Amino acid sequence: MRSAGIENNSDKGKKMITEDYLLNFQEAEIIGDRIIFWALNSNGIFSYDLKNKTLDCLSKTEKYDNAEFLFNGCAAYNSKIFFSPFNSSSICIYETETDEIEYIKLEKKGLFSSVFVYGDKIYFWGFGKNNVKVMLYPSHILQDLDELTDVSITSKPLIVENKVYFTIDEMGGFCEYDLSDGSKFRVHKLESDCKFNTISYAGDCLWFSGDKKKIIAWNTIDNEVQSYPLTLTNVNQDITWNEFFFDNSFVMGKYVYYLPKKTNEIIRIRIDSGTIEIVYVIDGANGGNFIRISDEYGLIVVEGGNHDAICDIFVEKRGTLVRNDEIKVPKGSELEKYICWGSLESRFNTLNRFIRSLTQTNLR
C-alpha cells in the first residue's frame, strides 16, 4: 500500500508505524480486509490490514498543524471515507480504491462532533446553533439545514430508520428531523426539569440523560414518560464547566449504557425492567466513547481529563464486561511529532484487542 496526501512516502510511514505501535481511536470504517481510522488528537489517518496484520500511515505531516488535520468522526460513502473536522479548516476525503486523499478547505474552522451518510448526502454534525451542514457529493459546497439553524444542539445524532433525533438546550427538549425529504421537523418538550445531552433508542423508547441524577424514557408509541432516579456516589465536584453527568450512551443487548463525564461511574439500565446498576467506577474518568464492532461485541474507551486513554472495556451482548488497564506505550522520539498534545501514553491504546475481537465476528 502506498501512502497518499501530504507526504507520499510509504516506506517512511511503515518504518515509523509498526504492528507494535497501537493507536487510540474513536471511530473506524471497515473496507474489505482493512480497518481505516484516525488517531485520537493526531494528524494521522491509518489503515490496518487484517490479512497481512500490518499498520500503515496514510496521511501525515512533519509538523502537526491543528488548523488543518484534526478529525472527530468518519463515515463511508461508496468507496470514499469522509473525516469530519474538529477545530480544523479542512474536510478530509480518503478514496479507498486508489489510496488518494483529498482535502476540502472550509471558509472557517469546522467544529463537528460526527459525520453520517443518508442516501447521497453527507451530514456534518456539531453542537450549538447553526452547526449542522450537508454536502451533496461530488459538490464540495456545505449547505445549512434551515430547520436546524435556530436550535442549540447538545447531543450527537441518533438515526432511527429515516429520522434523526437529537437533544437541545431546553428543559426536556429534543427534536426529530425526517432525513428522507426534510418535510417533518418537530421540537418535543417532555415534562422534565432536566436538560438532555445523550439519547438512545431501545424497546420503543427514547432514553435520555442530562444535568440531573436521573434517566428519562419516553415511549414513542403511547407518549408515556418514565423517570428513573440515579444514586451516583462518585461525582467529580471539580468539574464545574460541564453540567452533564454522562458523556455518551449506547444500547447493547438488554441494556442502555452510560459513559462517565461529571461522574466517574459507568452505569447501565435494563430496558425491560428499568433496573439500574453501576458496572464500573473509574477514578479520573472524564469522557468515554463506544465503538460497535458487531451486534455481539463493542469497545468502550474511557478517557481522562486530557483525553488520555485510561482503560478500555469490552462489552458483550449478553452483558459480560471485561476491563483492560494495560495501555501499551511505544517508546521512541520519532512518534512524538505525530502526537498533538498530552503524554505518549495518552495517544496509544491496545488496538490488537480491537482487532482480535473484530476477527472473531463475521465481518471478514
mmCIF file with all atom_site columns, N, CA and C in Angstrom, residues 318-346:
data_model
loop_
_atom_site.group_PDB
_atom_site.id
_atom_site.type_symbol
_atom_site.label_atom_id
_atom_site.label_alt_id
_atom_site.label_comp_id
_atom_site.label_asym_id
_atom_site.label_entity_id
_atom_site.label_seq_id
_atom_site.pdbx_PDB_ins_code
_atom_site.Cartn_x
_atom_site.Cartn_y
_atom_site.Cartn_z
_atom_site.occupancy
_atom_site.B_iso_or_equiv
_atom_site.pdbx_formal_charge
_atom_site.auth_seq_id
_atom_site.auth_comp_id
_atom_site.auth_asym_id
_atom_site.auth_atom_id
_atom_site.pdbx_PDB_model_num
ATOM 1  N N  . ARG A 1 318 ? -24.571 -10.286 25.705 1.00 0.00 ? 318 ARG A N  1
ATOM 2  C CA . ARG A 1 318 ? -25.190 -10.975 26.836 1.00 0.00 ? 318 ARG A CA 1
ATOM 3  C C  . ARG A 1 318 ? -24.990 -10.240 28.157 1.00 0.00 ? 318 ARG A C  1
ATOM 4  N N  . GLY A 1 319 ? -24.164 -9.185  28.161 1.00 0.00 ? 319 GLY A N  1
ATOM 5  C CA . GLY A 1 319 ? -24.000 -8.368  29.360 1.00 0.00 ? 319 GLY A CA 1
ATOM 6  C C  . GLY A 1 319 ? -22.665 -8.490  30.040 1.00 0.00 ? 319 GLY A C  1
ATOM 7  N N  . THR A 1 320 ? -21.772 -9.343  29.538 1.00 0.00 ? 320 THR A N  1
ATOM 8  C CA . THR A 1 320 ? -20.445 -9.508  30.122 1.00 0.00 ? 320 THR A CA 1
ATOM 9  C C  . THR A 1 320 ? -19.562 -8.321  29.765 1.00 0.00 ? 320 THR A C  1
ATOM 10 N N  . LEU A 1 321 ? -18.806 -7.817  30.754 1.00 0.00 ? 321 LEU A N  1
ATOM 11 C CA . LEU A 1 321 ? -17.857 -6.740  30.529 1.00 0.00 ? 321 LEU A CA 1
ATOM 12 C C  . LEU A 1 321 ? -16.473 -7.182  30.994 1.00 0.00 ? 321 LEU A C  1
ATOM 13 N N  . VAL A 1 322 ? -15.453 -6.854  30.221 1.00 0.00 ? 322 VAL A N  1
ATOM 14 C CA . VAL A 1 322 ? -14.068 -7.183  30.562 1.00 0.00 ? 322 VAL A CA 1
ATOM 15 C C  . VAL A 1 322 ? -13.248 -5.908  30.461 1.00 0.00 ? 322 VAL A C  1
ATOM 16 N N  . ARG A 1 323 ? -12.612 -5.544  31.573 1.00 0.00 ? 323 ARG A N  1
ATOM 17 C CA . ARG A 1 323 ? -11.829 -4.307  31.613 1.00 0.00 ? 323 ARG A CA 1
ATOM 18 C C  . ARG A 1 323 ? -10.348 -4.603  31.405 1.00 0.00 ? 323 ARG A C  1
ATOM 19 N N  . ASN A 1 324 ? -9.685  -3.728  30.636 1.00 0.00 ? 324 ASN A N  1
ATOM 20 C CA . ASN A 1 324 ? -8.253  -3.848  30.395 1.00 0.00 ? 324 ASN A CA 1
ATOM 21 C C  . ASN A 1 324 ? -7.588  -2.521  30.726 1.00 0.00 ? 324 ASN A C  1
ATOM 22 N N  . ASP A 1 325 ? -6.657  -2.546  31.676 1.00 0.00 ? 325 ASP A N  1
ATOM 23 C CA . ASP A 1 325 ? -5.930  -1.342  32.066 1.00 0.00 ? 325 ASP A CA 1
ATOM 24 C C  . ASP A 1 325 ? -4.520  -1.303  31.498 1.00 0.00 ? 325 ASP A C  1
ATOM 25 N N  . GLU A 1 326 ? -4.148  -2.296  30.713 1.00 0.00 ? 326 GLU A N  1
ATOM 26 C CA . GLU A 1 326 ? -2.778  -2.374  30.210 1.00 0.00 ? 326 GLU A CA 1
ATOM 27 C C  . GLU A 1 326 ? -2.653  -1.556  28.930 1.00 0.00 ? 326 GLU A C  1
ATOM 28 N N  . ILE A 1 327 ? -2.363  -0.278  29.095 1.00 0.00 ? 327 ILE A N  1
ATOM 29 C CA . ILE A 1 327 ? -2.178  0.598   27.953 1.00 0.00 ? 327 ILE A CA 1
ATOM 30 C C  . ILE A 1 327 ? -0.754  0.416   27.445 1.00 0.00 ? 327 ILE A C  1
ATOM 31 N N  . LYS A 1 328 ? -0.593  -0.075  26.228 1.00 0.00 ? 328 LYS A N  1
ATOM 32 C CA . LYS A 1 328 ? 0.737   -0.288  25.673 1.00 0.00 ? 328 LYS A CA 1
ATOM 33 C C  . LYS A 1 328 ? 1.358   1.058   25.306 1.00 0.00 ? 328 LYS A C  1
ATOM 34 N N  . VAL A 1 329 ? 2.615   1.240   25.674 1.00 0.00 ? 329 VAL A N  1
ATOM 35 C CA . VAL A 1 329 ? 3.298   2.502   25.452 1.00 0.00 ? 329 VAL A CA 1
ATOM 36 C C  . VAL A 1 329 ? 4.510   2.274   24.554 1.00 0.00 ? 329 VAL A C  1
ATOM 37 N N  . PRO A 1 330 ? 4.451   2.641   23.296 1.00 0.00 ? 330 PRO A N  1
ATOM 38 C CA . PRO A 1 330 ? 5.627   2.525   22.440 1.00 0.00 ? 330 PRO A CA 1
ATOM 39 C C  . PRO A 1 330 ? 6.635   3.597   22.796 1.00 0.00 ? 330 PRO A C  1
ATOM 40 N N  . LYS A 1 331 ? 7.906   3.270   22.718 1.00 0.00 ? 331 LYS A N  1
ATOM 41 C CA . LYS A 1 331 ? 8.965   4.212   23.036 1.00 0.00 ? 331 LYS A CA 1
ATOM 42 C C  . LYS A 1 331 ? 9.629   4.694   21.751 1.00 0.00 ? 331 LYS A C  1
ATOM 43 N N  . GLY A 1 332 ? 10.123  5.912   21.766 1.00 0.00 ? 332 GLY A N  1
ATOM 44 C CA . GLY A 1 332 ? 10.839  6.419   20.603 1.00 0.00 ? 332 GLY A CA 1
ATOM 45 C C  . GLY A 1 332 ? 10.392  7.813   20.234 1.00 0.00 ? 332 GLY A C  1
ATOM 46 N N  . SER A 1 333 ? 11.365  8.721   20.087 1.00 0.00 ? 333 SER A N  1
ATOM 47 C CA . SER A 1 333 ? 11.042  10.113  19.811 1.00 0.00 ? 333 SER A CA 1
ATOM 48 C C  . SER A 1 333 ? 10.478  10.335  18.417 1.00 0.00 ? 333 SER A C  1
ATOM 49 N N  . GLU A 1 334 ? 10.664  9.368   17.503 1.00 0.00 ? 334 GLU A N  1
ATOM 50 C CA . GLU A 1 334 ? 10.150  9.522   16.145 1.00 0.00 ? 334 GLU A CA 1
ATOM 51 C C  . GLU A 1 334 ? 8.644   9.759   16.129 1.00 0.00 ? 334 GLU A C  1
ATOM 52 N N  . LEU A 1 335 ? 7.936   9.196   17.116 1.00 0.00 ? 335 LEU A N  1
ATOM 53 C CA . LEU A 1 335 ? 6.477   9.291   17.099 1.00 0.00 ? 335 LEU A CA 1
ATOM 54 C C  . LEU A 1 335 ? 5.954   10.578  17.715 1.00 0.00 ? 335 LEU A C  1
ATOM 55 N N  . GLU A 1 336 ? 6.781   11.255  18.489 1.00 0.00 ? 336 GLU A N  1
ATOM 56 C CA . GLU A 1 336 ? 6.269   12.375  19.265 1.00 0.00 ? 336 GLU A CA 1
ATOM 57 C C  . GLU A 1 336 ? 5.742   13.502  18.384 1.00 0.00 ? 336 GLU A C  1
ATOM 58 N N  . LYS A 1 337 ? 6.335   13.690  17.204 1.00 0.00 ? 337 LYS A N  1
ATOM 59 C CA . LYS A 1 337 ? 5.873   14.778  16.347 1.00 0.00 ? 337 LYS A CA 1
ATOM 60 C C  . LYS A 1 337 ? 4.550   14.456  15.671 1.00 0.00 ? 337 LYS A C  1
ATOM 61 N N  . TYR A 1 338 ? 4.069   13.228  15.820 1.00 0.00 ? 338 TYR A N  1
ATOM 62 C CA . TYR A 1 338 ? 2.769   12.856  15.268 1.00 0.00 ? 338 TYR A CA 1
ATOM 63 C C  . TYR A 1 338 ? 1.689   12.864  16.341 1.00 0.00 ? 338 TYR A C  1
ATOM 64 N N  . ILE A 1 339 ? 2.039   13.345  17.508 1.00 0.00 ? 339 ILE A N  1
ATOM 65 C CA . ILE A 1 339 ? 1.096   13.419  18.619 1.00 0.00 ? 339 ILE A CA 1
ATOM 66 C C  . ILE A 1 339 ? 0.764   14.883  18.864 1.00 0.00 ? 339 ILE A C  1
ATOM 67 N N  . CYS A 1 340 ? -0.515  15.174  19.005 1.00 0.00 ? 340 CYS A N  1
ATOM 68 C CA . CYS A 1 340 ? -0.931  16.569  19.154 1.00 0.00 ? 340 CYS A CA 1
ATOM 69 C C  . CYS A 1 340 ? -0.488  17.140  20.493 1.00 0.00 ? 340 CYS A C  1
ATOM 70 N N  . TRP A 1 341 ? -0.929  16.550  21.586 1.00 0.00 ? 341 TRP A N  1
ATOM 71 C CA . TRP A 1 341 ? -0.567  17.023  22.906 1.00 0.00 ? 341 TRP A CA 1
ATOM 72 C C  . TRP A 1 341 ? -0.836  15.918  23.903 1.00 0.00 ? 341 TRP A C  1
ATOM 73 N N  . GLY A 1 342 ? -0.360  16.117  25.109 1.00 0.00 ? 342 GLY A N  1
ATOM 74 C CA . GLY A 1 342 ? -0.518  15.077  26.125 1.00 0.00 ? 342 GLY A CA 1
ATOM 75 C C  . GLY A 1 342 ? 0.643   14.104  26.097 1.00 0.00 ? 342 GLY A C  1
ATOM 76 N N  . SER A 1 343 ? 0.669   13.221  27.062 1.00 0.00 ? 343 SER A N  1
ATOM 77 C CA . SER A 1 343 ? 1.749   12.247  27.154 1.00 0.00 ? 343 SER A CA 1
ATOM 78 C C  . SER A 1 343 ? 1.630   11.212  26.049 1.00 0.00 ? 343 SER A C  1
ATOM 79 N N  . LEU A 1 344 ? 2.728   10.522  25.793 1.00 0.00 ? 344 LEU A N  1
ATOM 80 C CA . LEU A 1 344 ? 2.719   9.477   24.773 1.00 0.00 ? 344 LEU A CA 1
ATOM 81 C C  . LEU A 1 344 ? 1.732   8.382   25.146 1.00 0.00 ? 344 LEU A C  1
ATOM 82 N N  . GLU A 1 345 ? 1.599   8.124   26.456 1.00 0.00 ? 345 GLU A N  1
ATOM 83 C CA . GLU A 1 345 ? 0.646   7.109   26.900 1.00 0.00 ? 345 GLU A CA 1
ATOM 84 C C  . GLU A 1 345 ? -0.774  7.440   26.465 1.00 0.00 ? 345 GLU A C  1
ATOM 85 N N  . SER A 1 346 ? -1.097  8.713   26.461 1.00 0.00 ? 346 SER A N  1
ATOM 86 C CA . SER A 1 346 ? -2.483  9.104   26.198 1.00 0.00 ? 346 SER A CA 1
ATOM 87 C C  . SER A 1 346 ? -2.887  8.886   24.749 1.00 0.00 ? 346 SER A C  1
#
